[in-house]
Coordinates of N, CA and C in Angstrom, one line a residue:
M107 N 24.8 12.2 -4.8 CA 23.6 12.4 -4.0 C 23.6 11.2 -3.0
S108 N 23.2 11.5 -1.7 CA 23.2 10.5 -0.7 C 22.0 9.6 -0.9
M109 N 22.1 8.5 -0.2 CA 21.0 7.5 -0.2 C 19.7 8.2 0.3
R110 N 19.8 9.0 1.4 CA 18.6 9.7 1.9 C 18.0 10.6 0.8
G111 N 18.9 11.3 0.1 CA 18.4 12.2 -1.0 C 17.8 11.4 -2.1
L112 N 18.3 10.3 -2.4 CA 17.7 9.5 -3.5 C 16.3 9.0 -3.1
C113 N 16.2 8.6 -1.8 CA 14.9 8.1 -1.3 C 13.9 9.2 -1.4
I114 N 14.3 10.4 -0.9 CA 13.4 11.6 -0.9 C 13.0 11.9 -2.4
L115 N 13.9 12.0 -3.3 CA 13.6 12.3 -4.7 C 12.7 11.2 -5.3
G116 N 13.0 10.0 -5.0 CA 12.1 8.9 -5.5 C 10.7 9.0 -5.0
A117 N 10.6 9.2 -3.7 CA 9.2 9.4 -3.1 C 8.5 10.6 -3.7
A118 N 9.2 11.7 -3.8 CA 8.5 12.9 -4.4 C 8.1 12.6 -5.8
G119 N 9.0 12.0 -6.6 CA 8.6 11.7 -8.0 C 7.4 10.7 -8.1
L120 N 7.4 9.7 -7.3 CA 6.3 8.8 -7.3 C 5.0 9.5 -6.9
L121 N 5.0 10.3 -5.8 CA 3.8 10.9 -5.4 C 3.3 11.9 -6.4
A122 N 4.2 12.7 -7.0 CA 3.8 13.6 -8.1 C 3.2 12.9 -9.3
A123 N 3.8 11.8 -9.6 CA 3.3 11.0 -10.8 C 1.9 10.5 -10.5
I124 N 1.6 9.9 -9.4 CA 0.3 9.3 -9.2 C -0.8 10.4 -8.9
W125 N -0.4 11.5 -8.3 CA -1.4 12.5 -8.0 C -1.5 13.6 -9.0
L126 N -0.5 13.9 -9.7 CA -0.5 15.1 -10.6 C -0.8 14.7 -12.1
I127 N -0.3 13.6 -12.5 CA -0.5 13.1 -13.9 C -2.0 12.6 -14.0
P128 N -2.8 13.2 -14.9 CA -4.2 12.8 -15.1 C -4.2 11.3 -15.5
L129 N -5.0 10.6 -14.8 CA -5.2 9.2 -15.2 C -6.5 9.0 -16.0
P130 N -6.3 8.3 -17.2 CA -7.5 8.1 -18.0 C -8.6 7.3 -17.4
D131 N -9.8 7.6 -17.6 CA -10.9 6.8 -17.0 C -11.1 5.4 -17.7
T132 N -10.4 5.2 -18.8 CA -10.6 4.0 -19.5 C -10.0 2.8 -18.8
A133 N -9.0 3.0 -17.9 CA -8.4 1.9 -17.1 C -8.6 2.3 -15.7
R134 N -9.8 2.7 -15.3 CA -10.0 3.3 -14.0 C -9.5 2.4 -12.8
F135 N -10.0 1.2 -12.8 CA -9.6 0.3 -11.6 C -8.1 0.0 -11.6
P136 N -7.5 -0.5 -12.7 CA -6.1 -0.7 -12.6 C -5.2 0.5 -12.2
L137 N -5.6 1.6 -12.7 CA -4.8 2.8 -12.3 C -5.1 3.2 -10.9
H138 N -6.3 3.0 -10.4 CA -6.6 3.3 -9.0 C -5.8 2.4 -8.1
M139 N -5.7 1.1 -8.5 CA -4.9 0.1 -7.8 C -3.4 0.5 -7.8
L140 N -2.9 0.9 -9.0 CA -1.5 1.4 -9.1 C -1.2 2.5 -8.2
R141 N -2.2 3.4 -8.0 CA -2.0 4.6 -7.1 C -1.9 4.0 -5.7
H142 N -2.8 3.1 -5.3 CA -2.8 2.5 -4.0 C -1.4 1.9 -3.7
M143 N -0.9 1.1 -4.6 CA 0.3 0.3 -4.4 C 1.5 1.2 -4.3
V144 N 1.5 2.3 -5.1 CA 2.6 3.3 -5.0 C 2.6 3.9 -3.6
L145 N 1.5 4.2 -3.1 CA 1.4 4.9 -1.8 C 1.9 4.0 -0.7
V146 N 1.4 2.7 -0.6 CA 1.7 1.9 0.5 C 3.0 1.1 0.4
A147 N 3.4 0.7 -0.8 CA 4.5 -0.2 -1.0 C 5.8 0.5 -1.6
L148 N 5.6 1.7 -2.2 CA 6.8 2.3 -2.8 C 7.1 3.7 -2.2
A149 N 6.2 4.6 -2.2 CA 6.4 5.9 -1.6 C 6.6 5.9 -0.1
A150 N 5.8 5.2 0.6 CA 5.9 5.1 2.1 C 7.3 4.7 2.6
P151 N 7.8 3.5 2.0 CA 9.1 3.2 2.6 C 10.2 4.1 2.2
L152 N 10.1 4.8 1.0 CA 11.1 5.8 0.6 C 11.0 7.0 1.5
L153 N 9.8 7.4 1.9 CA 9.7 8.5 2.8 C 10.3 8.2 4.2
V154 N 10.0 6.9 4.7 CA 10.6 6.5 6.0 C 12.1 6.5 5.9
L155 N 12.6 6.0 4.8 CA 14.1 5.9 4.7 C 14.7 7.3 4.4
G156 N 14.0 8.1 3.7 CA 14.5 9.5 3.4 C 14.4 10.4 4.6
F157 N 13.4 10.2 5.4 CA 13.2 11.1 6.6 C 13.2 10.3 7.8
P158 N 14.4 9.9 8.4 CA 14.4 9.0 9.5 C 13.6 9.6 10.7
R159 N 13.5 10.9 10.9 CA 12.7 11.4 12.0 C 11.3 11.1 11.8
L160 N 10.8 11.2 10.5 CA 9.4 10.9 10.2 C 9.2 9.4 10.6
G161 N 10.1 8.6 10.3 CA 10.0 7.2 10.6 C 9.9 6.9 12.1
R162 N 10.6 7.7 12.9 CA 10.5 7.5 14.3 C 9.2 8.1 14.8
I163 N 8.7 9.1 14.2 CA 7.4 9.7 14.6 C 6.2 8.7 14.4
F164 N 6.3 8.0 13.2 CA 5.2 7.1 12.8 C 5.4 5.7 13.3
A165 N 6.5 5.4 13.9 CA 6.8 4.0 14.3 C 5.9 3.6 15.5
M166 N 5.3 2.4 15.3 CA 4.5 1.8 16.3 C 4.9 0.3 16.3
P167 N 4.6 -0.5 17.2 CA 4.9 -1.9 17.2 C 4.6 -2.5 15.8
A168 N 5.5 -3.2 15.2 CA 5.4 -3.7 13.8 C 4.1 -4.5 13.6
L169 N 3.8 -5.4 14.5 CA 2.6 -6.2 14.3 C 1.3 -5.4 14.4
L170 N 1.3 -4.4 15.3 CA 0.2 -3.5 15.4 C 0.0 -2.7 14.2
A171 N 1.1 -2.2 13.6 CA 1.1 -1.5 12.4 C 0.5 -2.3 11.2
A172 N 1.0 -3.6 11.2 CA 0.6 -4.5 10.1 C -0.9 -4.8 10.2
G173 N -1.4 -4.9 11.5 CA -2.8 -5.2 11.7 C -3.7 -3.9 11.3
L174 N -3.2 -2.8 11.7 CA -3.9 -1.5 11.3 C -4.0 -1.4 9.8
E175 N -2.8 -1.6 9.2 CA -2.8 -1.5 7.7 C -3.7 -2.5 7.0
F176 N -3.8 -3.7 7.6 CA -4.7 -4.7 7.0 C -6.1 -4.2 7.1
L177 N -6.5 -3.7 8.3 CA -7.9 -3.2 8.4 C -8.2 -2.0 7.5
L178 N -7.3 -1.1 7.3 CA -7.5 0.1 6.5 C -7.5 -0.3 5.0
V179 N -6.6 -1.2 4.6 CA -6.6 -1.6 3.1 C -7.8 -2.4 2.8
W180 N -8.1 -3.4 3.6 CA -9.3 -4.2 3.3 C -10.6 -3.4 3.5
G181 N -10.6 -2.5 4.4 CA -11.8 -1.7 4.6 C -12.1 -0.8 3.4
W182 N -11.0 -0.2 2.8 CA -11.2 0.6 1.6 C -11.5 -0.2 0.4
H183 N -11.3 -1.5 0.4 CA -11.6 -2.3 -0.7 C -13.0 -3.0 -0.6
L184 N -13.7 -2.7 0.5 CA -15.1 -3.1 0.6 C -15.8 -2.4 -0.5
P185 N -16.7 -3.0 -1.2 CA -17.4 -2.3 -2.4 C -18.0 -1.0 -2.0
A186 N -18.7 -0.8 -0.9 CA -19.3 0.5 -0.6 C -18.3 1.6 -0.4
A187 N -17.2 1.2 0.3 CA -16.2 2.2 0.6 C -15.4 2.6 -0.7
H188 N -15.1 1.6 -1.5 CA -14.5 1.9 -2.8 C -15.4 2.8 -3.7
G189 N -16.7 2.5 -3.7 CA -17.6 3.3 -4.5 C -17.7 4.7 -4.0
A190 N -17.6 4.9 -2.6 CA -17.7 6.2 -2.1 C -16.4 7.0 -2.5
A191 N -15.2 6.3 -2.5 CA -14.0 7.0 -2.9 C -14.0 7.3 -4.4
Y192 N -14.7 6.5 -5.2 CA -14.8 6.8 -6.6 C -15.7 8.0 -6.9
R193 N -16.8 8.1 -6.2 CA -17.9 9.1 -6.5 C -17.7 10.4 -5.7
L194 N -17.1 10.4 -4.5 CA -17.0 11.6 -3.7 C -15.6 12.0 -3.5
P195 N -15.3 13.3 -4.0 CA -13.9 13.8 -3.8 C -13.4 13.7 -2.4
G196 N -14.2 14.1 -1.4 CA -13.7 14.0 0.0 C -13.4 12.6 0.4
A197 N -14.2 11.6 0.0 CA -13.8 10.3 0.4 C -12.6 9.8 -0.4
F198 N -12.4 10.3 -1.6 CA -11.2 9.9 -2.3 C -9.9 10.5 -1.6
V199 N -10.0 11.7 -1.2 CA -8.9 12.3 -0.5 C -8.6 11.5 0.8
L200 N -9.7 11.2 1.5 CA -9.5 10.5 2.8 C -8.9 9.1 2.5
E201 N -9.4 8.4 1.5 CA -8.8 7.1 1.1 C -7.3 7.2 0.8
Q202 N -6.9 8.2 0.0 CA -5.5 8.3 -0.4 C -4.7 8.6 0.8
A203 N -5.1 9.5 1.7 CA -4.4 9.9 2.9 C -4.3 8.7 3.8
T204 N -5.4 7.9 3.9 CA -5.4 6.7 4.8 C -4.3 5.7 4.3
F205 N -4.3 5.5 2.9 CA -3.3 4.6 2.4 C -1.9 5.0 2.7
L206 N -1.6 6.3 2.5 CA -0.3 6.8 2.7 C 0.1 6.6 4.2
L207 N -0.8 7.0 5.1 CA -0.6 6.8 6.5 C -0.4 5.4 6.9
A208 N -1.2 4.5 6.4 CA -1.1 3.1 6.7 C 0.3 2.6 6.2
G209 N 0.7 3.0 5.1 CA 2.1 2.6 4.6 C 3.2 3.2 5.5
L210 N 3.0 4.4 5.9 CA 4.0 5.0 6.8 C 4.1 4.3 8.2
F211 N 2.9 3.9 8.7 CA 2.9 3.2 10.0 C 3.6 1.8 9.8
V212 N 3.3 1.1 8.7 CA 3.9 -0.2 8.6 C 5.4 -0.1 8.4
W213 N 5.8 0.7 7.4 CA 7.2 0.8 7.2 C 8.0 1.4 8.3
A214 N 7.5 2.4 9.0 CA 8.2 3.0 10.1 C 8.2 1.9 11.3
G215 N 7.1 1.3 11.6 CA 7.1 0.3 12.6 C 8.0 -0.9 12.4
C216 N 8.1 -1.3 11.1 CA 8.9 -2.5 10.8 C 10.4 -2.1 10.7
L217 N 10.7 -0.9 10.2 CA 12.1 -0.6 10.0 C 12.7 0.1 11.3
H218 N 11.9 0.6 12.2 CA 12.5 1.2 13.4 C 12.3 0.5 14.7
G219 N 11.9 -0.8 14.6 CA 11.7 -1.6 15.8 C 12.6 -2.8 15.7
P220 N 12.3 -3.8 16.6 CA 13.1 -5.0 16.5 C 13.0 -5.7 15.1
R221 N 14.1 -6.1 14.6 CA 14.1 -6.5 13.2 C 13.3 -7.8 12.9
L222 N 13.3 -8.7 13.8 CA 12.5 -9.9 13.6 C 11.0 -9.6 13.6
L223 N 10.6 -8.8 14.5 CA 9.2 -8.4 14.5 C 8.8 -7.5 13.3
G224 N 9.8 -6.7 12.8 CA 9.6 -6.0 11.6 C 9.4 -6.9 10.4
A225 N 10.3 -7.9 10.4 CA 10.2 -8.9 9.3 C 8.8 -9.6 9.3
A226 N 8.4 -10.0 10.5 CA 7.1 -10.6 10.6 C 5.9 -9.7 10.1
G227 N 6.0 -8.4 10.5 CA 5.0 -7.4 10.0 C 5.0 -7.3 8.5
L228 N 6.2 -7.2 7.9 CA 6.2 -7.1 6.4 C 5.8 -8.4 5.8
L229 N 6.1 -9.6 6.3 CA 5.7 -10.8 5.7 C 4.2 -11.0 5.9
L230 N 3.6 -10.6 7.0 CA 2.1 -10.7 7.2 C 1.5 -9.7 6.2
T231 N 2.0 -8.6 6.0 CA 1.5 -7.6 5.0 C 1.6 -8.2 3.6
S232 N 2.7 -8.8 3.3 CA 2.8 -9.5 2.0 C 1.7 -10.6 1.8
M233 N 1.4 -11.3 2.8 CA 0.4 -12.4 2.7 C -1.0 -11.8 2.5
H234 N -1.4 -10.7 3.2 CA -2.7 -10.2 3.0 C -2.8 -9.4 1.7
M235 N -1.7 -8.8 1.2 CA -1.8 -8.2 -0.1 C -1.9 -9.2 -1.2
T236 N -1.3 -10.4 -1.0 CA -1.4 -11.5 -2.0 C -2.8 -12.0 -2.0
L237 N -3.4 -12.2 -0.8 CA -4.8 -12.7 -0.8 C -5.7 -11.7 -1.4
L238 N -5.6 -10.4 -1.1 CA -6.5 -9.4 -1.7 C -6.3 -9.3 -3.2
G239 N -5.1 -9.3 -3.6 CA -4.8 -9.3 -5.1 C -5.4 -10.5 -5.8
A240 N -5.3 -11.7 -5.2 CA -5.8 -12.9 -5.8 C -7.3 -12.9 -5.8
L241 N -8.0 -12.4 -4.8 CA -9.4 -12.3 -4.8 C -9.9 -11.3 -5.9
L242 N -9.2 -10.2 -6.0 CA -9.6 -9.3 -7.1 C -9.4 -9.9 -8.5
T243 N -8.3 -10.6 -8.6 CA -8.0 -11.2 -9.9 C -8.9 -12.3 -10.3
L244 N -9.3 -13.1 -9.3 CA -10.1 -14.3 -9.6 C -11.6 -14.1 -9.4
A245 N -12.0 -13.0 -9.0 CA -13.5 -12.8 -8.7 C -14.2 -13.0 -10.1
P246 N -15.4 -13.7 -10.0 CA -16.1 -14.1 -11.2 C -16.9 -12.9 -11.8
R247 N -16.9 -11.8 -11.1 CA -17.7 -10.6 -11.6 C -17.0 -9.3 -11.0
D248 N -17.4 -8.2 -11.6 CA -16.9 -6.9 -11.1 C -17.6 -6.7 -9.8
L249 N -16.8 -6.5 -8.7 CA -17.3 -6.3 -7.4 C -17.7 -4.9 -7.1
Y250 N -17.3 -3.9 -7.9 CA -17.4 -2.5 -7.6 C -18.3 -1.7 -8.5
A251 N -18.6 -2.2 -9.7 CA -19.3 -1.4 -10.7 C -20.7 -0.8 -10.2
S252 N -21.5 -1.6 -9.5 CA -22.8 -1.1 -9.1 C -22.6 0.0 -8.0
Y253 N -21.5 -0.1 -7.2 CA -21.3 0.9 -6.2 C -20.6 2.2 -6.7
C254 N -19.9 2.1 -7.9 CA -19.3 3.2 -8.5 C -20.2 3.9 -9.6
G255 N -21.2 3.1 -10.0 CA -22.1 3.6 -11.1 C -21.4 3.6 -12.4
T256 N -20.6 2.6 -12.6 CA -19.9 2.4 -13.9 C -20.2 1.1 -14.5
P257 N -20.0 0.9 -15.8 CA -20.2 -0.4 -16.4 C -19.3 -1.4 -15.8
P258 N -19.8 -2.7 -15.7 CA -18.9 -3.7 -15.2 C -17.6 -3.9 -16.0
D259 N -16.5 -4.1 -15.4 CA -15.2 -4.2 -16.0 C -14.4 -5.3 -15.3
P260 N -14.8 -6.5 -15.4 CA -14.1 -7.6 -14.7 C -12.7 -7.7 -15.1
E261 N -12.4 -7.4 -16.4 CA -11.0 -7.5 -16.9 C -10.1 -6.4 -16.2
G262 N -10.7 -5.2 -16.0 CA -10.0 -4.1 -15.3 C -9.8 -4.5 -13.9
Q263 N -10.8 -5.1 -13.2 CA -10.6 -5.5 -11.8 C -9.5 -6.6 -11.7
A264 N -9.5 -7.5 -12.7 CA -8.5 -8.6 -12.6 C -7.1 -8.0 -12.8
L265 N -7.0 -7.0 -13.7 CA -5.7 -6.3 -14.0 C -5.3 -5.6 -12.7
G266 N -6.2 -4.9 -12.0 CA -5.9 -4.2 -10.8 C -5.4 -5.2 -9.7
G267 N -6.0 -6.4 -9.6 CA -5.6 -7.4 -8.7 C -4.2 -7.9 -9.1
M268 N -3.9 -8.0 -10.4 CA -2.6 -8.5 -10.8 C -1.5 -7.4 -10.4
L269 N -1.9 -6.1 -10.5 CA -0.9 -5.1 -10.2 C -0.6 -5.2 -8.7
M270 N -1.6 -5.5 -7.9 CA -1.4 -5.6 -6.4 C -0.5 -6.8 -6.2
L271 N -0.7 -7.9 -6.9 CA 0.2 -9.1 -6.8 C 1.6 -8.7 -7.2
A272 N 1.7 -8.0 -8.3 CA 3.0 -7.8 -8.9 C 3.8 -6.7 -8.2
I273 N 3.2 -5.8 -7.4 CA 3.9 -4.8 -6.7 C 4.0 -5.1 -5.2
G274 N 2.8 -5.3 -4.6 CA 2.7 -5.5 -3.2 C 3.4 -6.7 -2.7
T275 N 3.1 -7.8 -3.3 CA 3.6 -9.1 -2.8 C 5.1 -9.1 -2.8
P276 N 5.8 -8.8 -3.9 CA 7.2 -8.9 -3.8 C 7.9 -7.9 -3.0
V277 N 7.4 -6.7 -3.0 CA 8.0 -5.6 -2.2 C 8.0 -6.0 -0.7
Y278 N 6.9 -6.3 -0.2 CA 6.8 -6.7 1.2 C 7.5 -8.0 1.5
L279 N 7.4 -9.0 0.6 CA 8.1 -10.2 0.8 C 9.6 -10.1 0.9
L280 N 10.1 -9.4 -0.1 CA 11.6 -9.2 -0.2 C 12.1 -8.4 1.0
A281 N 11.4 -7.3 1.3 CA 11.8 -6.5 2.4 C 11.8 -7.3 3.7
G282 N 10.7 -8.1 3.9 CA 10.6 -9.0 5.1 C 11.7 -10.0 5.2
V283 N 12.0 -10.6 4.1 CA 13.1 -11.6 4.0 C 14.5 -10.9 4.3
A284 N 14.7 -9.7 3.7 CA 15.9 -9.0 3.9 C 16.1 -8.6 5.4
L285 N 15.0 -8.2 6.0 CA 15.0 -7.8 7.4 C 15.3 -9.0 8.3
A286 N 14.6 -10.1 8.0 CA 14.9 -11.3 8.8 C 16.3 -11.8 8.6
A287 N 16.8 -11.7 7.4 CA 18.2 -12.2 7.2 C 19.2 -11.3 7.9
S288 N 18.9 -10.0 7.9 CA 19.8 -9.0 8.7 C 19.7 -9.3 10.2
A289 N 18.5 -9.6 10.7 CA 18.4 -9.9 12.1 C 19.1 -11.2 12.5
L290 N 18.9 -12.2 11.6 CA 19.5 -13.5 11.9 C 21.0 -13.5 11.8
S291 N 21.6 -12.6 10.9 CA 23.0 -12.6 10.7 C 23.7 -11.9 11.8
Q292 N 23.0 -11.1 12.6 CA 23.5 -10.3 13.7 C 22.6 -10.5 14.9
P293 N 22.5 -11.7 15.5 CA 21.5 -11.9 16.5 C 21.5 -11.0 17.7
E294 N 22.7 -10.5 18.1 CA 22.7 -9.6 19.2 C 21.9 -8.3 19.0
A295 N 21.8 -7.9 17.7 CA 21.1 -6.7 17.4 C 19.7 -7.0 16.8
A296 N 19.2 -8.2 16.9 CA 18.0 -8.6 16.3 C 16.8 -8.1 17.1
T297 N 16.9 -7.8 18.3 CA 15.8 -7.4 19.2 C 15.6 -5.9 19.1

């Protein structure tokens, strides 16, 4: 099987797993965060690599894409927005679609544009994912329970933040470093 085929198969498997396998409500926040991270950090780059034409369609300047992704990810992590996505099926679908689109914009922009700017976009994304993951992990109380109508679960929130740190930070960081190394090893093609 070709690399493109493996990327498509991997993306399809990940998307099926996070959307079709029922997630138990006992670990609501960590599993919700796992779904977010699969969408933006794992499935999106596999889709861009598996479908190069899709990557070209969604490509925008890397730093613009990283800024847009920052606004969308942080916006959906505001307590009221997160609560709406938890309580309202339409808001949940919008949230999930927004995360996947944000991931497609970042990965397409960073992989289909100038490599040094792509590296900068991925490294900036790694930084804001790290910050958000750390805030969720270290928050002294559950930020979302009152908006979701659920009992407080600060341990679940901390675990969700750690998942963001464990998945988002290294994926974007390593991809950014690899893209920068590629650009710097072949400077004539770096732009």
